[in-house]
XYZ file of C-alpha atoms in Angstrom:
345
model
C -0.293 0.314 0.443
C 1.447 3.313 -1.114
C 2.590 5.571 2.349
C -0.429 8.191 2.993
C -2.929 5.885 1.231
C -5.762 4.279 3.383
C -7.052 0.484 2.666
C -10.637 2.491 1.173
C -8.264 4.412 -1.198
C -8.768 7.376 0.431
C -5.656 9.550 1.854
C -4.514 8.928 5.581
C -4.534 11.690 7.471
C -1.209 11.583 9.173
C -1.398 14.611 11.995
C 2.481 14.263 12.214
C 3.149 14.920 8.432
C 0.724 17.868 8.297
C 2.891 19.408 11.198
C 5.938 19.070 9.681
C 5.164 20.389 6.146
C 3.116 23.435 7.886
C 6.477 23.816 10.105
C 8.656 24.011 6.729
C 5.613 26.273 4.780
C 6.179 28.733 7.339
C 7.711 32.104 6.636
C 5.904 34.101 9.757
C 8.710 32.725 12.071
C 11.682 33.576 9.166
C 10.816 36.726 8.905
C 10.571 37.306 12.890
C 14.388 36.530 12.759
C 15.344 38.549 9.928
C 13.501 41.721 11.385
C 15.442 41.347 15.643
C 18.870 40.560 14.004
C 17.614 44.025 12.272
C 16.641 45.551 15.247
C 20.041 43.994 17.755
C 17.964 42.624 19.667
C 20.868 39.707 20.985
C 23.404 42.331 21.449
C 21.407 43.592 24.377
C 20.761 40.714 26.522
C 24.310 39.786 26.481
C 24.820 40.592 30.059
C 22.000 38.795 30.675
C 18.164 39.149 30.620
C 15.785 42.308 30.493
C 12.388 43.571 30.678
C 10.330 44.443 27.851
C 10.489 47.966 28.212
C 14.281 48.392 29.092
C 15.133 45.870 25.919
C 12.538 47.983 23.619
C 14.124 51.043 24.723
C 17.812 49.861 23.669
C 17.139 48.554 20.385
C 14.230 51.362 19.061
C 11.345 48.752 19.471
C 7.698 49.221 20.042
C 7.518 47.481 23.410
C 3.952 45.277 23.187
C 5.517 44.239 19.370
C 8.796 43.517 20.808
C 6.958 41.249 23.302
C 4.745 39.137 21.272
C 7.775 38.195 18.292
C 10.139 37.397 21.251
C 7.242 35.228 22.410
C 6.983 33.469 19.204
C 10.603 33.402 18.832
C 10.685 31.846 22.705
C 8.775 28.772 21.647
C 10.954 28.058 18.793
C 14.075 27.989 21.109
C 15.150 31.013 19.897
C 15.050 33.559 23.103
C 13.381 32.710 26.392
C 11.070 34.528 28.615
C 12.766 33.762 32.278
C 9.467 35.484 33.862
C 6.462 37.236 32.582
C 7.692 40.026 29.951
C 11.648 39.554 30.805
C 13.684 37.689 27.872
C 16.954 36.565 27.657
C 19.511 34.946 25.278
C 19.196 30.853 23.984
C 22.567 28.872 22.940
C 19.986 29.342 19.583
C 20.102 32.991 20.411
C 23.766 33.470 20.846
C 24.798 33.237 18.154
C 22.835 36.452 16.464
C 25.142 38.392 18.663
C 27.493 40.775 16.643
C 30.458 39.658 18.903
C 29.608 35.780 18.493
C 32.784 34.248 17.058
C 30.507 32.959 14.429
C 28.066 35.534 14.720
C 24.848 35.218 12.259
C 22.992 38.158 13.021
C 24.382 39.663 9.380
C 23.791 36.400 7.856
C 19.448 36.717 7.656
C 18.500 40.381 6.430
C 15.547 41.649 4.651
C 16.501 42.836 1.341
C 13.225 44.060 -0.233
C 14.383 42.796 -3.555
C 14.975 39.284 -2.870
C 11.469 39.484 -1.425
C 9.727 40.725 -3.845
C 11.661 38.343 -6.306
C 10.637 35.505 -4.264
C 6.870 36.618 -4.135
C 7.233 35.164 -7.990
C 9.456 32.137 -7.509
C 5.614 30.630 -9.617
C 6.817 32.263 -12.403
C 10.659 30.943 -12.227
C 9.046 27.750 -11.841
C 6.764 27.760 -14.702
C 9.276 29.150 -16.710
C 13.324 28.397 -15.811
C 13.617 31.698 -15.754
C 14.581 34.210 -13.172
C 11.957 35.697 -10.983
C 14.676 38.579 -9.370
C 14.747 40.055 -13.123
C 11.245 39.715 -14.452
C 10.176 41.738 -11.145
C 13.155 44.147 -10.850
C 13.978 44.377 -15.300
C 17.480 43.817 -14.812
C 20.209 41.372 -12.962
C 20.704 40.728 -9.459
C 24.215 42.580 -9.732
C 23.323 45.550 -11.319
C 20.010 45.484 -9.108
C 22.537 45.978 -6.011
C 25.032 48.748 -7.801
C 20.968 51.001 -7.820
C 20.726 49.745 -4.612
C 23.604 50.457 -1.928
C 22.295 50.137 1.333
C 20.523 46.376 0.261
C 24.247 45.975 -1.587
C 25.959 46.303 2.084
C 23.293 44.180 3.846
C 23.798 41.339 1.174
C 27.588 41.597 1.510
C 27.189 41.779 5.472
C 25.406 38.150 4.838
C 28.261 36.634 2.729
C 30.703 37.772 5.579
C 28.471 36.335 7.831
C 28.691 33.199 5.921
C 32.433 33.515 5.232
C 33.257 33.267 9.268
C 31.483 29.990 8.912
C 33.712 28.725 5.960
C 37.053 29.751 7.159
C 36.586 27.436 9.821
C 35.216 24.669 7.962
C 37.642 24.293 5.418
C 40.368 24.801 8.289
C 39.192 21.617 9.691
C 38.178 19.666 6.822
C 41.626 20.222 4.501
C 44.439 17.763 5.621
C 47.044 19.422 3.005
C 47.356 23.294 4.478
C 51.021 22.197 5.911
C 52.367 21.528 2.557
C 51.136 24.940 0.784
C 53.003 28.219 1.260
C 50.827 30.027 -1.177
C 47.414 30.739 -1.965
C 45.388 32.574 -4.678
C 42.021 33.549 -3.746
C 40.243 34.154 -7.166
C 36.591 36.034 -6.701
C 37.802 36.453 -3.286
C 36.066 40.001 -2.686
C 37.052 42.170 0.368
C 39.320 39.377 1.643
C 37.295 38.387 4.532
C 38.172 34.576 3.827
C 41.576 35.419 3.418
C 42.003 37.409 5.880
C 40.351 34.259 8.343
C 42.686 31.721 6.693
C 46.236 33.725 6.806
C 45.567 34.524 10.477
C 45.303 31.034 11.243
C 47.935 29.739 8.768
C 50.630 31.791 9.627
C 53.376 30.438 7.259
C 50.919 30.780 3.984
C 51.325 33.757 1.291
C 47.902 35.015 -0.312
C 46.954 36.669 -3.343
C 43.734 38.271 -2.884
C 41.927 38.973 -6.989
C 38.852 40.036 -7.952
C 37.559 43.301 -9.813
C 39.459 46.610 -8.992
C 36.430 47.796 -7.354
C 35.582 45.392 -5.296
C 39.145 44.601 -3.453
C 39.212 48.363 -3.318
C 38.441 47.546 0.228
C 41.565 45.219 0.547
C 44.109 46.851 1.766
C 43.064 48.472 4.987
C 41.656 45.061 6.180
C 44.530 43.494 5.885
C 46.657 46.179 7.446
C 43.916 45.696 10.158
C 44.587 42.570 10.927
C 48.254 42.642 10.696
C 48.179 40.785 7.220
C 49.563 43.220 4.736
C 52.911 41.868 4.517
C 51.940 38.612 3.792
C 48.866 39.176 0.880
C 49.285 40.997 -2.524
C 46.361 42.128 -3.886
C 45.533 42.113 -7.752
C 42.499 43.651 -9.329
C 41.033 42.499 -13.275
C 39.081 40.509 -14.600
C 39.566 36.203 -13.771
C 38.066 36.036 -17.533
C 41.252 37.231 -18.190
C 43.959 35.360 -17.113
C 44.564 35.046 -12.976
C 47.976 35.190 -10.959
C 50.220 32.517 -11.970
C 52.357 29.973 -10.354
C 50.717 29.798 -6.540
C 50.653 26.181 -5.082
C 47.075 26.468 -4.620
C 44.161 28.898 -6.264
C 40.590 29.304 -4.137
C 37.411 29.047 -5.645
C 34.986 29.590 -3.422
C 31.040 30.381 -4.090
C 32.171 31.369 -7.434
C 32.016 29.094 -10.238
C 27.912 28.209 -9.251
C 27.102 31.364 -10.161
C 28.249 31.034 -13.949
C 26.645 28.597 -17.120
C 28.801 26.292 -18.182
C 30.510 28.519 -20.995
C 31.707 30.608 -18.839
C 32.914 28.145 -16.054
C 34.663 26.582 -18.527
C 36.665 29.813 -19.187
C 36.625 30.726 -15.771
C 38.744 26.726 -14.986
C 40.630 26.894 -17.645
C 41.907 30.564 -17.137
C 43.183 28.962 -13.795
C 44.696 26.233 -15.167
C 46.788 27.991 -17.692
C 48.121 29.773 -14.307
C 48.711 26.555 -12.619
C 51.802 24.611 -11.798
C 51.585 20.803 -12.487
C 51.883 20.219 -8.747
C 49.107 23.380 -7.981
C 46.035 22.634 -6.539
C 42.453 24.382 -7.064
C 40.158 24.235 -4.442
C 36.427 24.457 -4.969
C 34.006 25.440 -1.692
C 30.832 25.540 -3.069
C 27.502 23.582 -2.997
C 27.226 19.975 -4.942
C 24.114 19.018 -6.058
C 23.099 15.600 -5.199
C 19.990 12.788 -6.304
C 18.125 11.297 -4.161
C 16.339 12.363 -1.123
C 19.260 13.544 0.795
C 18.461 16.552 2.895
C 21.696 18.373 1.697
C 22.195 22.774 1.949
C 23.800 22.791 -1.711
C 20.077 21.169 -2.845
C 18.439 24.464 -1.462
C 20.880 26.824 -2.017
C 20.933 25.812 -6.022
C 17.594 27.533 -5.899
C 18.569 30.982 -5.055
C 20.718 30.910 -8.313
C 17.326 29.918 -9.423
C 15.462 32.584 -8.701
C 17.829 35.731 -8.500
C 19.752 34.369 -11.996
C 22.876 32.997 -12.542
C 24.453 29.551 -12.656
C 23.645 26.382 -10.357
C 24.728 24.049 -7.970
C 26.296 21.336 -10.161
C 25.978 17.671 -9.460
C 29.946 15.799 -9.175
C 29.466 14.387 -12.793
C 28.739 18.052 -13.482
C 31.548 19.113 -12.021
C 34.550 16.130 -13.478
C 33.349 16.649 -17.049
C 33.210 20.718 -16.952
C 36.819 20.259 -14.710
C 37.395 17.956 -17.763
C 37.737 20.350 -20.756
C 39.703 22.688 -18.469
C 42.067 19.752 -18.144
C 41.647 19.497 -14.474
C 40.229 16.761 -12.824
C 38.973 15.664 -8.966
C 41.372 14.555 -6.857
C 38.920 13.653 -4.109
C 36.094 15.475 -2.582
C 35.722 16.052 1.289
C 32.705 16.189 2.883
C 31.978 19.326 5.464
C 29.427 20.486 7.930
C 28.634 23.468 4.911
C 29.647 22.734 1.284
C 32.086 20.123 -0.020
C 35.641 20.798 -0.175
C 36.501 19.570 -4.118
C 40.482 19.275 -3.912
C 41.239 19.513 -8.320
C 44.468 18.882 -10.046
C 45.918 19.118 -13.356
C 44.738 16.098 -15.738
C 47.875 13.609 -16.881
């Protein structure tokens, strides 16, 4: 008998499944989390629980509204109402503090442009085309260039994710000790590379991205005390990348491009690599079947916002092979797999 079908052929009413689906389909809690992050509520509870009047005054909220939001989140284990009208942090809420080592406060911004695109995701499902471009009449990066406040929030969300990725890659990859130089291709403002160099003191780095993207990197490197161990280079990775490094890193870059541009990018990296160099890919990889993997959900972001896709391991092998590269190993991590790639022989 098929699952969920009664002996009479009628659907079986499974209350547990209904409750689970309701939880997955709910967008109330995600929006509430983003709102309290925007107001920095967790930062005001670092020293202990506070009554609503004090907390609302500190974070600029209306007391009754704040009470209702925090009670709803407390029911999900995010914040706790230790006594009526007094709220404090829980382990889940701790990571929403700005000073937490892996703070996720900025990971969940309220981006109006994104929300409008998701509201029309059925368009993407019907056509296979970006709902973001359908709604806004332009590509994602064009929109961000015209909306600097949203762009700033987006950058903050990427930095929050990067803090997690640094820790993940550091512990997952066992060959860092044998490397002396790494090029972070498409490395943004250098947040990831700074995290890497701060932990691996024998390593020298090169940050490579568009000139306007890396403009702030020198100041960040100086603040981190790493200016003497990292070179900043501006340019397009479709026109070539700095040559001769031990390792090249592509972190959530390749998946943003279709196969033609991805092949071009990989070919430029292969041309820059020595025969003993390696390429490290850290990005979502789609897997067939029912496994619950973060890459599958992230793939929908690209589908809605416009861009590339999360490729399967086999698709990656084909793409890499066309650029004279091959997968050496795939290393699972709590986030995205780390794919070690070497020149094909």
